[in-house]
Short mmCIF file of C-alpha atoms in Angstrom, two decimals:
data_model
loop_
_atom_site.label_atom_id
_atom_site.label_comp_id
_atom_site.label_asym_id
_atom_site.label_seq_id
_atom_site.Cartn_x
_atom_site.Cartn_y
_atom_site.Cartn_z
CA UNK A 8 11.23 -19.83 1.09
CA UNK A 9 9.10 -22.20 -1.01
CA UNK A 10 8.94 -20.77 -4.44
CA UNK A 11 5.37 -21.94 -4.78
CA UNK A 12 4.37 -20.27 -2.25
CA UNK A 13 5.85 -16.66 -3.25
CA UNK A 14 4.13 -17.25 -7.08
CA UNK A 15 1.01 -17.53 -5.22
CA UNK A 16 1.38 -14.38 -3.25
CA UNK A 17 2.47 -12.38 -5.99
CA UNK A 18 -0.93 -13.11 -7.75
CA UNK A 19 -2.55 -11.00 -4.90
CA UNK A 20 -0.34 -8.16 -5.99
CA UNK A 21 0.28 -5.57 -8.97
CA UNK A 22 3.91 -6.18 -10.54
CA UNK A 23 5.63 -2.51 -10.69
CA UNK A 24 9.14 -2.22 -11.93
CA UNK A 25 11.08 0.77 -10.72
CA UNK A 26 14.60 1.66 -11.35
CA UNK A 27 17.67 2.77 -8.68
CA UNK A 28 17.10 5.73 -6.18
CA UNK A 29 12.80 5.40 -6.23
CA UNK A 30 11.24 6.32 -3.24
CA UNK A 31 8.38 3.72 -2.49
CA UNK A 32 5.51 5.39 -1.00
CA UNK A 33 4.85 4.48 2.82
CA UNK A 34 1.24 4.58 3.96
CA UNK A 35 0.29 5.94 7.53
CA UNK A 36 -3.03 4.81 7.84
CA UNK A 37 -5.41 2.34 5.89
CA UNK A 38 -6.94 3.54 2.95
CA UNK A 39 -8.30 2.80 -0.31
CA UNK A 40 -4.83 3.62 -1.63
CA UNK A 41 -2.30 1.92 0.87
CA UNK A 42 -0.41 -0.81 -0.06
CA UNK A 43 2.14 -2.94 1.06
CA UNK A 44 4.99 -4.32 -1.02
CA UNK A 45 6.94 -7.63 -2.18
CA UNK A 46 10.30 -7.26 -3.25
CA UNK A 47 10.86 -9.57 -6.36
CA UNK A 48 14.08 -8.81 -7.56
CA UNK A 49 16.63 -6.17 -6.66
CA UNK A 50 17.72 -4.48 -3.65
CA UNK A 51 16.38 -2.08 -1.32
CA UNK A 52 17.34 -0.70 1.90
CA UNK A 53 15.40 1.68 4.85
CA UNK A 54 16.92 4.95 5.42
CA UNK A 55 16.52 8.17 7.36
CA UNK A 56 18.01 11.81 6.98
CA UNK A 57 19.77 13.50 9.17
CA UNK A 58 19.13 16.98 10.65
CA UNK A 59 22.17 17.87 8.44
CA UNK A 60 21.17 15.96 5.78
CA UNK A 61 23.34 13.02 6.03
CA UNK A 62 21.77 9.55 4.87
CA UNK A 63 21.43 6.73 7.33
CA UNK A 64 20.73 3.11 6.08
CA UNK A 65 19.39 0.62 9.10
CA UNK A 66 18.46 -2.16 6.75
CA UNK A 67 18.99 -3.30 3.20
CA UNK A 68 15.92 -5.94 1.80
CA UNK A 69 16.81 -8.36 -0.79
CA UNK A 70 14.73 -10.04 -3.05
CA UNK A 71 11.62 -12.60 -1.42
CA UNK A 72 11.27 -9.79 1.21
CA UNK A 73 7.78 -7.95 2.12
CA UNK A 74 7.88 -4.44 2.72
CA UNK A 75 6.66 -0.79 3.46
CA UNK A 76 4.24 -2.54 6.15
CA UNK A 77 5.51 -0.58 9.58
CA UNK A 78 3.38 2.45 9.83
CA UNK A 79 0.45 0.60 8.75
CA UNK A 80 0.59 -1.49 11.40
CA UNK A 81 2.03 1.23 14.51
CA UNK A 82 -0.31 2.55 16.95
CA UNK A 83 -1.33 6.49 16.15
CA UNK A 84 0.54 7.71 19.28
CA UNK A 85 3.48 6.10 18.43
CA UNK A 86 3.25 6.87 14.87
CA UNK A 87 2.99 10.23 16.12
CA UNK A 88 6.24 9.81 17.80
CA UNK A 89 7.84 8.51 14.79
CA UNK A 90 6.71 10.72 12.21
CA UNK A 91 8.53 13.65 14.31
CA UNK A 92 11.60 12.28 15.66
CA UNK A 93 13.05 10.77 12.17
CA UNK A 94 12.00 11.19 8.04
CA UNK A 95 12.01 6.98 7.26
CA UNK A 96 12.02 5.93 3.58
CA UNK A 97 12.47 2.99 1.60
CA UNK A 98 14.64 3.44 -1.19
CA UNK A 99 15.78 0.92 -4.05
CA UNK A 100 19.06 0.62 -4.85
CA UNK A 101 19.29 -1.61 -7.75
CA UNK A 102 16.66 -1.71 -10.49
CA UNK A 103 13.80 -3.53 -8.62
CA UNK A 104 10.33 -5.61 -9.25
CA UNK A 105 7.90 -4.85 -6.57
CA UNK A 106 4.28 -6.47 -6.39
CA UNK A 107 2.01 -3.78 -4.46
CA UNK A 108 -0.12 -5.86 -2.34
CA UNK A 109 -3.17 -3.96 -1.32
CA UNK A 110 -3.66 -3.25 2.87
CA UNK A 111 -7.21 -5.12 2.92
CA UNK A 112 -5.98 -7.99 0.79
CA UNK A 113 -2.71 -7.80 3.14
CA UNK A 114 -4.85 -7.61 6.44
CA UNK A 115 -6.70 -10.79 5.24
CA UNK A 116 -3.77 -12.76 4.32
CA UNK A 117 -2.83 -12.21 8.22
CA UNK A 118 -6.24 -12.90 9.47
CA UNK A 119 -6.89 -16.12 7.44
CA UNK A 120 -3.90 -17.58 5.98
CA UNK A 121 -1.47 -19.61 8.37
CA UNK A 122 1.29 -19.86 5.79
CA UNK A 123 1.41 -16.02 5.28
CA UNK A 124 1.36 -15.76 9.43
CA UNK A 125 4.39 -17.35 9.51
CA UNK A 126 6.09 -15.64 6.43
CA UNK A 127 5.36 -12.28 8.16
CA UNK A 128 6.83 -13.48 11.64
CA UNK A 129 9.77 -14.55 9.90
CA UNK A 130 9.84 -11.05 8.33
CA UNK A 131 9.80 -9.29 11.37
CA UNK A 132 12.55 -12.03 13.17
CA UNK A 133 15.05 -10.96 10.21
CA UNK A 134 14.46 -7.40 10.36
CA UNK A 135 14.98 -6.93 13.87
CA UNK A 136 17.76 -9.50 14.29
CA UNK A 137 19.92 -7.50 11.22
CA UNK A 138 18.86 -4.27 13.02
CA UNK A 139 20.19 -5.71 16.14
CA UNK A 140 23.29 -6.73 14.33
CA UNK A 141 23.62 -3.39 13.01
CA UNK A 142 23.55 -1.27 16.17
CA UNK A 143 25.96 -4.25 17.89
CA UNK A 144 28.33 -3.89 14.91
CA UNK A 145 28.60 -0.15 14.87
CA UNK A 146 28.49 0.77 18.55
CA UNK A 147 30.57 -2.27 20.02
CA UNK A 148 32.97 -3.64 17.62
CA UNK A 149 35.57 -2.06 15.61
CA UNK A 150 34.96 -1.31 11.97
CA UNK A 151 37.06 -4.20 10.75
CA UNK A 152 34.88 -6.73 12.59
CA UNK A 153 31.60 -4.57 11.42
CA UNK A 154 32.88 -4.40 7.80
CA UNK A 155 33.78 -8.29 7.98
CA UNK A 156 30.23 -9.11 9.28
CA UNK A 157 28.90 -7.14 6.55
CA UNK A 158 30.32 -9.05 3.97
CA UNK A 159 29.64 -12.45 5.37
CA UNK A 160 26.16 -11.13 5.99
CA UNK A 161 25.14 -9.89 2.11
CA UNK A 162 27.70 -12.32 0.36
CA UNK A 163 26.19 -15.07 -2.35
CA UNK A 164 26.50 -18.83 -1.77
CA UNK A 165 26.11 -20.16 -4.96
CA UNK A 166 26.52 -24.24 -5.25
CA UNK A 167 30.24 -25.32 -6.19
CA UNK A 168 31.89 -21.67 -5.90
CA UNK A 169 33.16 -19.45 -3.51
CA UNK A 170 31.07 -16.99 -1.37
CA UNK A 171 30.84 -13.79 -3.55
CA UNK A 172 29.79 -10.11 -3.14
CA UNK A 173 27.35 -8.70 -5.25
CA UNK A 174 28.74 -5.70 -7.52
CA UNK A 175 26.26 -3.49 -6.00
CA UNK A 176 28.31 -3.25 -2.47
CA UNK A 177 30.82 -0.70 -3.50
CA UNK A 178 33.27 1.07 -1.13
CA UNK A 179 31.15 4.02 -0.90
CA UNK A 180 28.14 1.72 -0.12
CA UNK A 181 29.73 0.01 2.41
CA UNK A 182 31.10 3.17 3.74
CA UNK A 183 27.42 4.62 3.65
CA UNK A 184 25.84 1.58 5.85
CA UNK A 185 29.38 1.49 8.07
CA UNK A 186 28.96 5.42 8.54
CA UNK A 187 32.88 5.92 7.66
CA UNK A 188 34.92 7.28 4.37
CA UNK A 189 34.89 5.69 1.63
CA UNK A 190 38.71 5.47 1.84
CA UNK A 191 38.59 4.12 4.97
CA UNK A 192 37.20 0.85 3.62
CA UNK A 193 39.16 1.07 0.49
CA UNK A 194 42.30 0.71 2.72
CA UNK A 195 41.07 -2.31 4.80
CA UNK A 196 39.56 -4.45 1.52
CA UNK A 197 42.98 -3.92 -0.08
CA UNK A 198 44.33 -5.52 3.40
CA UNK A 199 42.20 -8.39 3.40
CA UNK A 200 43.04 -8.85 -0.46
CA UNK A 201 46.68 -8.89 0.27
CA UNK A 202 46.61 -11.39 3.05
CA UNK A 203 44.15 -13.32 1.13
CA UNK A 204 40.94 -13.34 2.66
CA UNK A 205 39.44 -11.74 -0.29
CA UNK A 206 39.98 -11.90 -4.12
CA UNK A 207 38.91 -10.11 -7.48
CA UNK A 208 38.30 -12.11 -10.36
CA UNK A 209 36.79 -9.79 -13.06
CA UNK A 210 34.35 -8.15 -11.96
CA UNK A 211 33.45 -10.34 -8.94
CA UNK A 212 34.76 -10.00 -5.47
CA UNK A 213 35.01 -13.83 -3.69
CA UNK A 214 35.72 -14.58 -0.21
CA UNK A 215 38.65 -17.21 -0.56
CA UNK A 216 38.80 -18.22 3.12
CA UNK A 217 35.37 -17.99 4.92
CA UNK A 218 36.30 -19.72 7.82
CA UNK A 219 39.55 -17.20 8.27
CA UNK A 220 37.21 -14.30 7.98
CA UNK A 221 35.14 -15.66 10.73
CA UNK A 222 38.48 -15.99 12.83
CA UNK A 223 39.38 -12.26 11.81
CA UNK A 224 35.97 -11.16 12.67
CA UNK A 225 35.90 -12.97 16.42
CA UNK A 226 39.25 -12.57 17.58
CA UNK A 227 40.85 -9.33 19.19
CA UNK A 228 43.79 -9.37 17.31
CA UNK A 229 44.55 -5.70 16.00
CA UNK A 230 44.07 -5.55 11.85
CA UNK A 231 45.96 -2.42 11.21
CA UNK A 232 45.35 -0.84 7.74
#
């Protein structure tokens, strides 16, 4: 995304900074008070509770992402529908900055600006193409090839070095997203370490071989753990 263009749309909002495990507040319907929000910095992600209280993440948002903009924009009868079949927050899980845009100023961007248009389409391509990913990961692949896509997925490309994974992707967040144990994905990152598809240095975590990760990820080959 231009960078110009994001310090112009954060002028139309109010800068909050929130630390991990806030609960941003989702509007239902336009008022005075609803807002939507840009995520500056950090990392959030869009959960739902179980019946038995379990946590279910469907999306993390990183940072140059707008969000908190669904209900707003759902009919009534199927907000209705959604309001009763499933208890959807957003929830950050990093120290965050947010800019709260507010819904008029938001609904006016979409009616008049042509560069915001396409920012939000692009929004909504990404969300439902990771979604997609998600549901295709967990329901038709094994959780190898789901935990490999994952990484590839989230992992940092910064110029001259090796894909990393940001510190924030622990086992037990992984687990959380994969819907497995913790140990579970403790066992198969040791695997990939050993056969060198993955390495620690310090505190990072680097994918060594991207292109064999790909391969391990595509192919049908067993990776027993």
């Amino acid at each position: 995304m231009d960078s110009t263009f994001w310090d112009i749309l954060k002028r139309f909002g109010t800068k909050m900074e929130v630390e991990k495990g806030y609960y941003l507040k989702l509007h239902t319907s336009p008022s005075p008070s609803a807002c939507v929000y840009l995520l500056d910095e950090g990392i959030c992600s869009l959960n739902s509770m179980t019946r038995k209280g379990d946590e279910n993440i469907y999306l993390y948002f990183h940072a140059k992402r707008l969000i908190g903009f669904n209900h707003l924009l759902t009919p009534p009868d199927s907000k209705r529908l959604l309001q009763s079949g499933t208890n959807v927050s957003i929830v950050t899980k990093t120290s965050c900055v947010l800019y709260q845009i507010n819904y008029e100023i938001f609904f006016h961007l979409l009616q008049t600006n042509s560069e915001f248009n396409m920012f939000f389409i692009q929004t909504l391509a990404d969300n439902y193409s990771e979604a997609l990913n998600h549901f295709h990961y967990m329901h038709e692949e094994s959780l190898v090839t789901a935990l490999c896509q994952l990484l590839l997925s989230v992992c940092r490309r910064p110029a001259g070095s090796k894909p990393s994974i940001p510190k924030f992707y622990t086992y037990e967040e992984l687990a959380r997203y994969l819907g497995c144990h913790p140990v579970t994905v403790s066992r198969i990152m040791a695997k990939l370490k050993q056969q060198g598809y993955l390495k620690k240095a310090g505190r990072e975590l680097t994918i060594e071989d991207e292109d064999r990760l790909i391969q391990l990820m595509e192919s049908e080959i067993e990776f027993k753990y």
